[in-house]
DNA sequence: TAAGTAAGCGAGACCGCTGA
DNA sequence: TCAGCGGTCTCGCTTACTTA
């Protein structure tokens, strides 16, 4: 997702930004509903039978480009010293995620990895199909006759400025979610195929001095099985994750993904833009590196200057395979239809009439599940942060004046 | 045969023009 | 100034082709 001055907000349609601050939360809510529709089924075109299919919640991380300050806790919940400097850090400390030694941190490698993250994901999914074919003892070209790989993926910025990919990967039948998955396509097969694919994919590019640079996923590959229970328990006895808990995670990633704290809020047009950015030194260095690399002919096809404000990440915040779930367009069409129906209903009233509603019924209170609570909490947090930031900026302006 | 690459297509984002 | 519209661009998914 990017923000461009003068563009049209995809949520409200007004000419502000691609997702204006007012609508960022609605965008996040759409993303949340889109992922959850493919997760729990039951939505238009997505049968409830998806809950019977092999599904895994996968987290793919970026590799290390240098030691960064971090917060660690022991299994007993006790604080542990930072692996970078040996000191104890508070989780809210802005130093978290920043390099221990900015002079030796591989900013070029980090930007190039980020710029290739989408391509790395494409290679991963392709490799995953091949691993599935290998497991089934069939040819790669025959995989499509037996099953379809469906997934929804959310990109989440870490504090070090690199993205994580969180994906719900599902094995459907060849015709999609309504089609039964073949018997050999089990959770174990999916698990093994994901681990093999994640460990083997690489993309080779070159540094500005011509030195080869192999780009791959980080060592931390987390795979959790999705169980169809709606119990609010995060983890099952076998390490699996419930749909309800996973929907909560997705809600958190969706609202975080549309936030602006990790990157600049609009494309970089000039060096002066970078100089006046209200971001951390670490993120400014990443943006500067992307801007500088973007001037080199070797990286012309990466469009790094265009994506410098996103720390070099060119992909979309949320993507999905074609049959995974509903689309943003369908969600927005449904919203437009609902609004139209509401307006029409209202239009039947005489403007001079006074509508009196005197029959109220108690329907319930609060949110109905953990995911909705998570989404609401994340939105509330962002509103508070936005308010605090505005307050701080107002104070700065007042002092400057 | 496995692995890498390219092409076609769809979805979404961006941008400029026009008119109210 | 803003909304609407349409063309263009970018990225991801899928499939087919090429190469070792």
Short mmCIF file of C-alpha atoms (C1' of nucleotides) in Angstrom, two decimals:
data_model
loop_
_atom_site.label_atom_id
_atom_site.label_comp_id
_atom_site.label_asym_id
_atom_site.label_seq_id
_atom_site.Cartn_x
_atom_site.Cartn_y
_atom_site.Cartn_z
CA UNK A 1 0.00 0.00 0.00
CA UNK A 2 1.29 3.44 -0.75
CA UNK A 3 0.09 6.95 -0.22
CA UNK A 4 0.26 9.47 -3.00
CA UNK A 5 -0.62 13.10 -2.72
CA UNK A 6 -3.65 13.88 -4.84
CA UNK A 7 -4.61 10.26 -5.40
CA UNK A 8 -8.06 8.88 -4.70
CA UNK A 9 -8.67 7.09 -1.44
CA UNK A 10 -9.74 3.55 -2.27
CA UNK A 11 -12.03 3.47 0.73
CA UNK A 12 -13.96 6.74 0.56
CA UNK A 13 -13.24 7.72 -3.04
CA UNK A 14 -12.22 11.26 -2.15
CA UNK A 15 -9.08 12.74 -3.62
CA UNK A 16 -6.69 12.58 -0.69
CA UNK A 17 -4.35 9.59 -0.55
CA UNK A 18 -4.59 6.04 -1.79
CA UNK A 19 -5.83 5.25 1.71
CA UNK A 20 -6.55 8.42 3.64
CA UNK A 21 -6.12 8.46 7.44
CA UNK A 22 -9.87 8.59 7.89
CA UNK A 23 -10.35 5.42 5.91
CA UNK A 24 -7.25 3.45 6.90
CA UNK A 25 -9.23 1.63 9.54
CA UNK A 26 -12.00 0.73 7.10
CA UNK A 27 -9.35 -0.53 4.68
CA UNK A 28 -7.90 -2.62 7.48
CA UNK A 29 -11.35 -3.93 8.33
CA UNK A 30 -11.86 -4.93 4.67
CA UNK A 31 -8.52 -6.75 4.71
CA UNK A 32 -9.49 -8.48 7.92
CA UNK A 33 -12.86 -9.62 6.51
CA UNK A 34 -11.17 -10.75 3.29
CA UNK A 35 -8.68 -12.96 5.10
CA UNK A 36 -11.30 -14.27 7.52
CA UNK A 37 -13.71 -15.13 4.70
CA UNK A 38 -11.10 -17.48 3.28
CA UNK A 39 -10.31 -18.77 6.73
CA UNK A 40 -13.71 -19.60 8.11
CA UNK A 41 -15.66 -19.94 4.86
CA UNK A 42 -19.37 -19.31 4.62
CA UNK A 43 -18.99 -16.09 2.62
CA UNK A 44 -20.20 -15.61 -0.93
CA UNK A 45 -18.43 -18.15 -3.12
CA UNK A 46 -16.47 -19.58 -0.20
CA UNK A 47 -18.18 -22.69 1.20
CA UNK A 48 -17.89 -23.66 4.82
CA UNK A 49 -16.09 -26.80 3.63
CA UNK A 50 -12.78 -24.87 3.69
CA UNK A 51 -12.59 -25.62 7.41
CA UNK A 52 -12.06 -29.29 6.54
CA UNK A 53 -9.09 -28.60 4.28
CA UNK A 54 -5.42 -28.68 5.25
CA UNK A 55 -4.59 -25.14 6.35
CA UNK A 56 -1.52 -23.61 7.91
CA UNK A 57 -0.68 -20.18 9.27
CA UNK A 58 2.83 -19.40 8.07
CA UNK A 59 5.20 -16.59 9.05
CA UNK A 60 8.18 -15.94 6.80
CA UNK A 61 10.74 -13.46 8.06
CA UNK A 62 13.54 -11.38 6.62
CA UNK A 63 17.14 -12.47 7.25
CA UNK A 64 19.49 -10.51 9.48
CA UNK A 65 21.42 -7.59 7.99
CA UNK A 66 23.18 -6.72 11.22
CA UNK A 67 22.59 -6.88 14.96
CA UNK A 68 19.69 -4.77 16.24
CA UNK A 69 18.55 -3.87 19.73
CA UNK A 70 15.81 -6.18 20.95
CA UNK A 71 13.64 -7.15 23.89
CA UNK A 72 13.76 -10.74 25.09
CA UNK A 73 11.90 -12.64 27.76
CA UNK A 74 12.58 -16.05 29.18
CA UNK A 75 10.04 -18.86 29.10
CA UNK A 76 9.09 -17.84 32.60
CA UNK A 77 8.41 -14.32 31.40
CA UNK A 78 11.48 -12.75 32.94
CA UNK A 79 13.29 -9.98 31.08
CA UNK A 80 16.53 -10.94 29.36
CA UNK A 81 19.29 -8.65 28.10
CA UNK A 82 19.43 -7.44 24.48
CA UNK A 83 21.48 -9.81 22.29
CA UNK A 84 23.02 -6.78 20.59
CA UNK A 85 24.31 -4.68 23.48
CA UNK A 86 23.68 -6.73 26.61
CA UNK A 87 21.50 -4.05 28.19
CA UNK A 88 17.87 -4.39 29.29
CA UNK A 89 15.40 -2.43 27.15
CA UNK A 90 11.82 -1.44 27.83
CA UNK A 91 9.48 -2.63 25.03
CA UNK A 92 8.48 0.98 24.35
CA UNK A 93 12.07 2.13 23.98
CA UNK A 94 12.48 3.59 20.46
CA UNK A 95 15.92 2.02 20.28
CA UNK A 96 14.28 -1.40 19.74
CA UNK A 97 14.79 -2.57 16.16
CA UNK A 98 17.57 -0.11 15.41
CA UNK A 99 21.10 -1.33 14.55
CA UNK A 100 23.62 -1.77 17.31
CA UNK A 101 26.21 -0.35 14.91
CA UNK A 102 24.59 1.67 12.09
CA UNK A 103 27.96 1.96 10.34
CA UNK A 104 28.24 -1.80 9.79
CA UNK A 105 24.53 -2.52 9.27
CA UNK A 106 23.95 -3.78 5.72
CA UNK A 107 21.45 -1.17 4.52
CA UNK A 108 22.07 -1.99 0.86
CA UNK A 109 21.35 -5.67 1.48
CA UNK A 110 18.24 -4.81 3.50
CA UNK A 111 16.82 -2.53 0.81
CA UNK A 112 17.58 -5.00 -1.97
CA UNK A 113 15.96 -7.83 0.02
CA UNK A 114 12.89 -5.68 0.65
CA UNK A 115 12.65 -4.74 -3.03
CA UNK A 116 12.75 -8.42 -3.99
CA UNK A 117 10.40 -9.65 -1.25
CA UNK A 118 7.45 -9.97 -3.65
CA UNK A 119 9.53 -11.92 -6.12
CA UNK A 120 10.81 -14.11 -3.30
CA UNK A 121 7.21 -14.90 -2.34
CA UNK A 122 6.40 -15.78 -5.96
CA UNK A 123 9.36 -18.16 -6.05
CA UNK A 124 8.25 -19.63 -2.74
CA UNK A 125 4.74 -20.43 -3.96
CA UNK A 126 6.12 -21.91 -7.15
CA UNK A 127 8.55 -24.02 -5.18
CA UNK A 128 5.76 -25.05 -2.84
CA UNK A 129 3.78 -26.52 -5.77
CA UNK A 130 6.87 -28.46 -6.79
CA UNK A 131 7.41 -29.77 -3.28
CA UNK A 132 3.78 -30.89 -3.16
CA UNK A 133 4.24 -32.65 -6.50
CA UNK A 134 7.34 -34.36 -5.16
CA UNK A 135 5.49 -35.52 -2.06
CA UNK A 136 2.63 -36.90 -4.12
CA UNK A 137 4.92 -38.57 -6.64
CA UNK A 138 3.39 -36.68 -9.56
CA UNK A 139 4.73 -34.21 -12.12
CA UNK A 140 4.58 -30.52 -11.37
CA UNK A 141 2.34 -29.92 -14.36
CA UNK A 142 -0.11 -32.47 -12.96
CA UNK A 143 -0.51 -30.73 -9.59
CA UNK A 144 -3.34 -28.59 -10.93
CA UNK A 145 -5.32 -31.72 -11.77
CA UNK A 146 -5.39 -32.72 -8.10
CA UNK A 147 -5.37 -29.55 -6.02
CA UNK A 148 -5.12 -25.79 -5.97
CA UNK A 149 -2.89 -23.81 -3.69
CA UNK A 150 -4.91 -20.99 -2.10
CA UNK A 151 -3.59 -18.37 0.26
CA UNK A 152 -4.05 -14.92 1.69
CA UNK A 153 -0.95 -13.01 2.71
CA UNK A 154 -0.39 -9.93 4.86
CA UNK A 155 2.86 -7.97 4.95
CA UNK A 156 3.77 -6.59 8.36
CA UNK A 157 6.61 -4.15 9.02
CA UNK A 158 8.94 -5.07 11.83
CA UNK A 159 10.49 -2.33 13.93
CA UNK A 160 13.80 -2.87 12.11
CA UNK A 161 12.01 -1.67 8.95
CA UNK A 162 11.81 -5.01 7.17
CA UNK A 163 8.60 -6.83 6.35
CA UNK A 164 7.34 -10.15 7.64
CA UNK A 165 4.87 -12.15 5.59
CA UNK A 166 2.01 -13.83 7.43
CA UNK A 167 -0.01 -16.16 5.23
CA UNK A 168 -2.93 -18.53 5.57
CA UNK A 169 -2.10 -21.34 3.13
CA UNK A 170 -4.89 -23.74 2.19
CA UNK A 171 -4.97 -26.78 -0.05
CA UNK A 172 -8.18 -26.77 -2.12
CA UNK A 173 -9.44 -29.18 -4.73
CA UNK A 174 -8.61 -28.38 -8.38
CA UNK A 175 -11.76 -26.27 -8.82
CA UNK A 176 -11.26 -24.26 -5.69
CA UNK A 177 -12.64 -24.21 -2.15
CA UNK A 178 -15.81 -26.13 -3.02
CA UNK A 179 -13.82 -29.02 -4.46
CA UNK A 180 -12.53 -31.77 -2.14
CA UNK A 181 -8.80 -31.99 -1.49
CA UNK A 182 -7.16 -35.31 -2.47
CA UNK A 183 -6.52 -37.70 0.41
CA UNK A 184 -2.73 -37.56 0.13
CA UNK A 185 -2.72 -33.77 0.60
CA UNK A 186 -2.57 -33.82 4.40
CA UNK A 187 -1.46 -31.26 6.94
CA UNK A 188 1.82 -33.14 7.36
CA UNK A 189 2.49 -32.99 3.63
CA UNK A 190 1.68 -29.28 3.57
CA UNK A 191 3.87 -28.61 6.61
CA UNK A 192 6.87 -30.42 5.14
CA UNK A 193 6.42 -28.81 1.73
CA UNK A 194 6.29 -25.32 3.24
CA UNK A 195 9.47 -25.90 5.27
CA UNK A 196 11.31 -27.33 2.26
CA UNK A 197 10.18 -24.52 -0.05
CA UNK A 198 11.00 -21.74 2.43
CA UNK A 199 14.47 -23.16 3.05
CA UNK A 200 15.41 -23.56 -0.59
CA UNK A 201 14.26 -20.47 -2.49
CA UNK A 202 16.83 -17.79 -3.26
CA UNK A 203 17.13 -14.88 -5.62
CA UNK A 204 20.56 -13.76 -6.73
CA UNK A 205 21.14 -10.09 -7.37
CA UNK A 206 24.20 -7.85 -7.22
CA UNK A 207 25.44 -5.10 -4.98
CA UNK A 208 26.41 -1.77 -6.56
CA UNK A 209 30.07 -2.91 -6.68
CA UNK A 210 29.07 -6.01 -8.66
CA UNK A 211 29.39 -8.46 -5.77
CA UNK A 212 26.75 -11.22 -5.91
CA UNK A 213 24.06 -11.08 -3.22
CA UNK A 214 21.85 -14.09 -2.48
CA UNK A 215 18.46 -13.13 -1.07
CA UNK A 216 16.48 -15.69 0.94
CA UNK A 217 14.03 -15.95 3.83
CA UNK A 218 15.25 -15.61 7.39
CA UNK A 219 15.92 -18.64 9.55
CA UNK A 220 12.73 -18.13 11.56
CA UNK A 221 9.94 -19.93 9.69
CA UNK A 222 6.91 -20.38 11.88
CA UNK A 223 4.19 -22.81 10.78
CA UNK A 224 1.03 -23.35 12.81
CA UNK A 225 -1.80 -25.65 11.93
CA UNK A 226 -5.22 -24.04 11.88
CA UNK A 227 -7.87 -25.94 13.78
CA UNK A 228 -11.52 -25.22 13.02
CA UNK A 229 -12.55 -24.61 16.60
CA UNK A 230 -13.92 -21.24 17.53
CA UNK A 231 -12.49 -21.51 21.02
CA UNK A 232 -10.69 -18.32 21.99
CA UNK A 233 -7.58 -20.29 22.98
CA UNK A 234 -4.49 -19.12 21.08
CA UNK A 235 -2.71 -22.44 20.94
CA UNK A 236 -3.96 -25.99 21.02
CA UNK A 237 -2.10 -28.83 22.75
CA UNK A 238 -0.38 -29.67 19.44
CA UNK A 239 0.75 -26.07 18.86
CA UNK A 240 -2.10 -25.41 16.45
CA UNK A 241 -3.97 -22.13 16.39
CA UNK A 242 -7.72 -21.66 16.48
CA UNK A 243 -9.55 -19.76 13.73
CA UNK A 244 -10.73 -17.23 16.28
CA UNK A 245 -7.23 -16.52 17.54
CA UNK A 246 -5.83 -16.39 14.02
CA UNK A 247 -8.53 -13.93 12.93
CA UNK A 248 -7.39 -11.77 15.85
CA UNK A 249 -3.80 -11.90 14.65
CA UNK A 250 -4.85 -10.99 11.13
CA UNK A 251 -6.86 -8.06 12.48
CA UNK A 252 -3.78 -6.84 14.33
CA UNK A 253 -1.57 -7.17 11.24
CA UNK A 254 -4.19 -5.50 9.06
CA UNK A 255 -4.47 -2.42 11.28
CA UNK A 256 -0.70 -2.31 11.77
CA UNK A 257 -0.12 -2.72 8.06
CA UNK A 258 -2.17 0.35 7.22
CA UNK A 259 -0.42 2.43 9.87
CA UNK A 260 2.17 4.99 8.98
CA UNK A 261 4.64 4.73 11.81
CA UNK A 262 7.13 2.54 9.98
CA UNK A 263 7.43 4.45 6.74
CA UNK A 264 6.91 7.90 5.28
CA UNK A 265 3.32 8.80 4.54
CA UNK A 266 3.81 9.79 0.91
CA UNK A 267 6.23 9.13 -1.96
CA UNK A 268 9.63 10.78 -1.83
CA UNK A 269 10.07 13.42 -4.54
CA UNK A 270 13.48 14.83 -3.70
CA UNK A 271 16.44 14.70 -1.32
CA UNK A 272 14.82 17.58 0.53
CA UNK A 273 11.81 15.37 1.27
CA UNK A 274 14.11 12.87 2.99
CA UNK A 275 15.88 15.59 4.97
CA UNK A 276 12.59 16.81 6.43
CA UNK A 277 10.98 13.42 7.09
CA UNK A 278 9.55 12.83 10.55
CA UNK A 279 10.95 9.31 10.91
CA UNK A 280 13.65 7.59 12.98
CA UNK A 281 17.30 7.84 11.91
CA UNK A 282 17.26 4.12 11.08
CA UNK A 283 14.29 4.41 8.76
CA UNK A 284 15.72 7.58 7.24
CA UNK A 285 18.89 5.64 6.40
CA UNK A 286 16.82 2.90 4.75
CA UNK A 287 14.89 5.49 2.74
CA UNK A 288 18.14 7.27 1.83
CA UNK A 289 19.69 3.97 0.70
CA UNK A 290 16.66 3.16 -1.45
CA UNK A 291 16.78 6.68 -2.89
CA UNK A 292 20.50 6.42 -3.67
CA UNK A 293 20.24 2.93 -5.18
CA UNK A 294 17.30 4.12 -7.24
CA UNK A 295 19.59 6.48 -9.14
CA UNK A 296 21.71 3.58 -10.42
CA UNK A 297 20.95 2.04 -13.82
CA UNK A 298 21.52 -1.47 -12.37
CA UNK A 299 18.37 -1.13 -10.28
CA UNK A 300 16.19 0.77 -12.73
CA UNK A 301 13.68 -2.08 -12.93
CA UNK A 302 13.18 -2.00 -9.14
CA UNK A 303 11.76 1.54 -9.18
CA UNK A 304 13.42 2.09 -5.82
CA UNK A 305 12.90 5.86 -5.76
CA UNK A 306 9.21 5.40 -6.26
CA UNK A 307 9.06 2.99 -3.31
CA UNK A 308 11.66 4.63 -1.08
CA UNK A 309 8.92 5.92 1.26
CA UNK A 310 7.87 2.29 1.82
CA UNK A 311 11.47 1.42 2.78
CA UNK A 312 11.95 -0.25 -0.59
CA UNK A 313 9.03 -2.69 -0.25
CA UNK A 314 7.17 -2.70 -3.57
CA UNK A 315 4.54 -5.30 -2.87
CA UNK A 316 0.97 -4.83 -1.75
CA UNK A 317 0.13 -4.89 1.93
CA UNK A 318 -2.37 -7.68 1.32
CA UNK A 319 -2.44 -10.16 -1.53
CA UNK A 320 -4.23 -13.43 -2.12
CA UNK A 321 -4.50 -16.17 -4.68
CA UNK A 322 -7.46 -15.93 -7.02
CA UNK A 323 -9.73 -18.48 -5.38
CA UNK A 324 -8.78 -17.80 -1.77
CA UNK A 325 -11.57 -15.47 -0.79
CA UNK A 326 -13.68 -12.48 -1.76
CA UNK A 327 -11.96 -9.46 -3.32
CA UNK A 328 -11.74 -5.87 -2.14
CA UNK A 329 -13.95 -4.99 -5.09
CA UNK A 330 -16.68 -7.37 -3.92
CA UNK A 331 -16.52 -6.03 -0.37
CA UNK A 332 -16.81 -2.44 -1.56
CA UNK A 333 -19.58 -3.32 -3.99
CA UNK A 334 -21.47 -4.91 -1.09
CA UNK A 335 -20.96 -1.75 0.96
CA UNK A 336 -22.17 0.45 -1.91
CA UNK A 337 -25.22 -1.77 -2.34
CA UNK A 338 -25.99 -1.55 1.36
CA UNK A 339 -25.66 2.23 1.32
CA UNK A 340 -27.87 2.48 -1.76
CA UNK A 341 -30.51 0.29 -0.15
CA UNK A 342 -30.36 2.41 2.98
CA UNK A 343 -30.73 5.64 1.01
CA UNK A 344 -33.62 4.27 -1.02
CA UNK A 345 -35.39 3.21 2.12
CA UNK A 346 -34.85 6.68 3.50
CA UNK A 347 -36.06 8.23 0.24
CA UNK A 348 -39.48 6.70 0.70
CA UNK A 349 -40.00 8.98 3.65
CA UNK A 350 -41.44 12.45 3.24
CA UNK A 351 -38.79 14.93 4.34
CA UNK A 352 -41.45 16.68 6.38
CA UNK A 353 -42.36 13.52 8.26
CA UNK A 354 -40.95 12.99 11.70
CA UNK A 355 -39.77 9.42 12.21
CA UNK A 356 -40.32 8.20 15.73
CA UNK A 357 -38.75 4.91 16.76
CA UNK A 358 -40.40 3.74 19.93
CA UNK A 359 -39.68 0.04 19.82
CA UNK A 360 -36.19 -0.82 21.07
CA UNK A 361 -34.89 -4.29 21.68
CA UNK A 362 -31.71 -5.26 23.50
CA UNK A 363 -29.51 -7.12 21.01
CA UNK A 364 -26.25 -7.42 22.90
CA UNK A 365 -23.25 -5.53 24.15
CA UNK A 366 -19.58 -5.39 23.16
CA UNK A 367 -17.89 -7.43 20.47
CA UNK A 368 -18.90 -10.95 19.59
CA UNK A 369 -15.43 -12.46 19.27
CA UNK A 370 -11.73 -11.98 19.97
CA UNK A 371 -10.96 -10.86 16.40
CA UNK A 372 -13.43 -7.95 16.51
CA UNK A 373 -12.08 -6.95 19.91
CA UNK A 374 -8.54 -7.05 18.51
CA UNK A 375 -9.49 -4.93 15.51
CA UNK A 376 -11.29 -2.37 17.66
CA UNK A 377 -8.41 -2.21 20.14
CA UNK A 378 -5.87 -1.70 17.37
CA UNK A 379 -7.96 1.07 15.80
CA UNK A 380 -8.38 2.75 19.19
CA UNK A 381 -4.62 2.54 19.80
CA UNK A 382 -3.92 4.13 16.46
CA UNK A 383 -6.38 6.94 17.10
CA UNK A 384 -4.66 7.63 20.43
CA UNK A 385 -1.22 7.61 18.77
CA UNK A 386 -2.44 9.91 15.99
CA UNK A 387 -3.88 12.28 18.59
CA UNK A 388 -0.64 12.25 20.58
CA UNK A 389 1.44 12.86 17.45
CA UNK A 390 -0.79 15.76 16.42
CA UNK A 391 -0.56 17.21 19.93
CA UNK A 392 3.23 16.95 19.85
CA UNK A 393 3.44 18.58 16.42
CA UNK A 394 1.14 21.40 17.52
CA UNK A 395 3.38 22.00 20.52
CA UNK A 396 6.49 22.01 18.31
CA UNK A 397 4.88 24.53 15.97
CA UNK A 398 3.83 26.70 18.90
CA UNK A 399 7.34 26.64 20.35
CA UNK A 400 8.88 27.40 16.96
CA UNK A 401 6.53 30.34 16.55
"C1'" DT B 1 13.35 -33.96 -14.68
"C1'" DA B 2 14.13 -30.05 -11.81
"C1'" DA B 3 14.76 -25.33 -11.67
"C1'" DG B 4 14.66 -20.83 -13.61
"C1'" DT B 5 12.43 -17.50 -16.65
"C1'" DA B 6 8.98 -15.25 -19.42
"C1'" DA B 7 4.37 -14.20 -21.00
"C1'" DG B 8 -0.57 -13.52 -20.44
"C1'" DC B 9 -3.98 -12.07 -17.54
"C1'" DG B 10 -6.44 -9.89 -13.61
"C1'" DA B 11 -6.65 -6.69 -9.82
"C1'" DG B 12 -5.44 -2.67 -7.91
"C1'" DA B 13 -3.00 1.81 -7.85
"C1'" DC B 14 -1.67 6.01 -10.01
"C1'" DC B 15 -2.30 10.05 -12.75
"C1'" DG B 16 -4.14 13.49 -15.78
"C1'" DC B 17 -8.02 15.47 -17.95
"C1'" DT B 18 -12.67 17.36 -17.87
"C1'" DG B 19 -16.65 19.48 -16.12
"C1'" DA B 20 -19.58 21.08 -12.39
"C1'" DT C 1 -11.86 22.68 -5.42
"C1'" DC C 2 -13.66 18.36 -6.03
"C1'" DA C 3 -15.75 14.30 -8.27
"C1'" DG C 4 -15.84 11.32 -12.12
"C1'" DC C 5 -13.72 8.97 -15.69
"C1'" DG C 6 -10.50 6.40 -18.33
"C1'" DG C 7 -5.83 5.26 -19.71
"C1'" DT C 8 -1.53 3.56 -18.03
"C1'" DC C 9 1.41 1.31 -14.89
"C1'" DT C 10 2.73 -2.09 -11.36
"C1'" DC C 11 2.46 -6.25 -9.08
"C1'" DG C 12 1.01 -10.96 -8.26
"C1'" DC C 13 -0.83 -15.41 -10.02
"C1'" DT C 14 -0.71 -18.97 -13.25
"C1'" DT C 15 0.99 -21.47 -16.95
"C1'" DA C 16 4.17 -22.66 -20.44
"C1'" DC C 17 8.66 -22.66 -22.17
"C1'" DT C 18 13.78 -23.02 -21.81
"C1'" DT C 19 17.98 -24.64 -19.90
"C1'" DA C 20 21.14 -27.54 -17.43
#
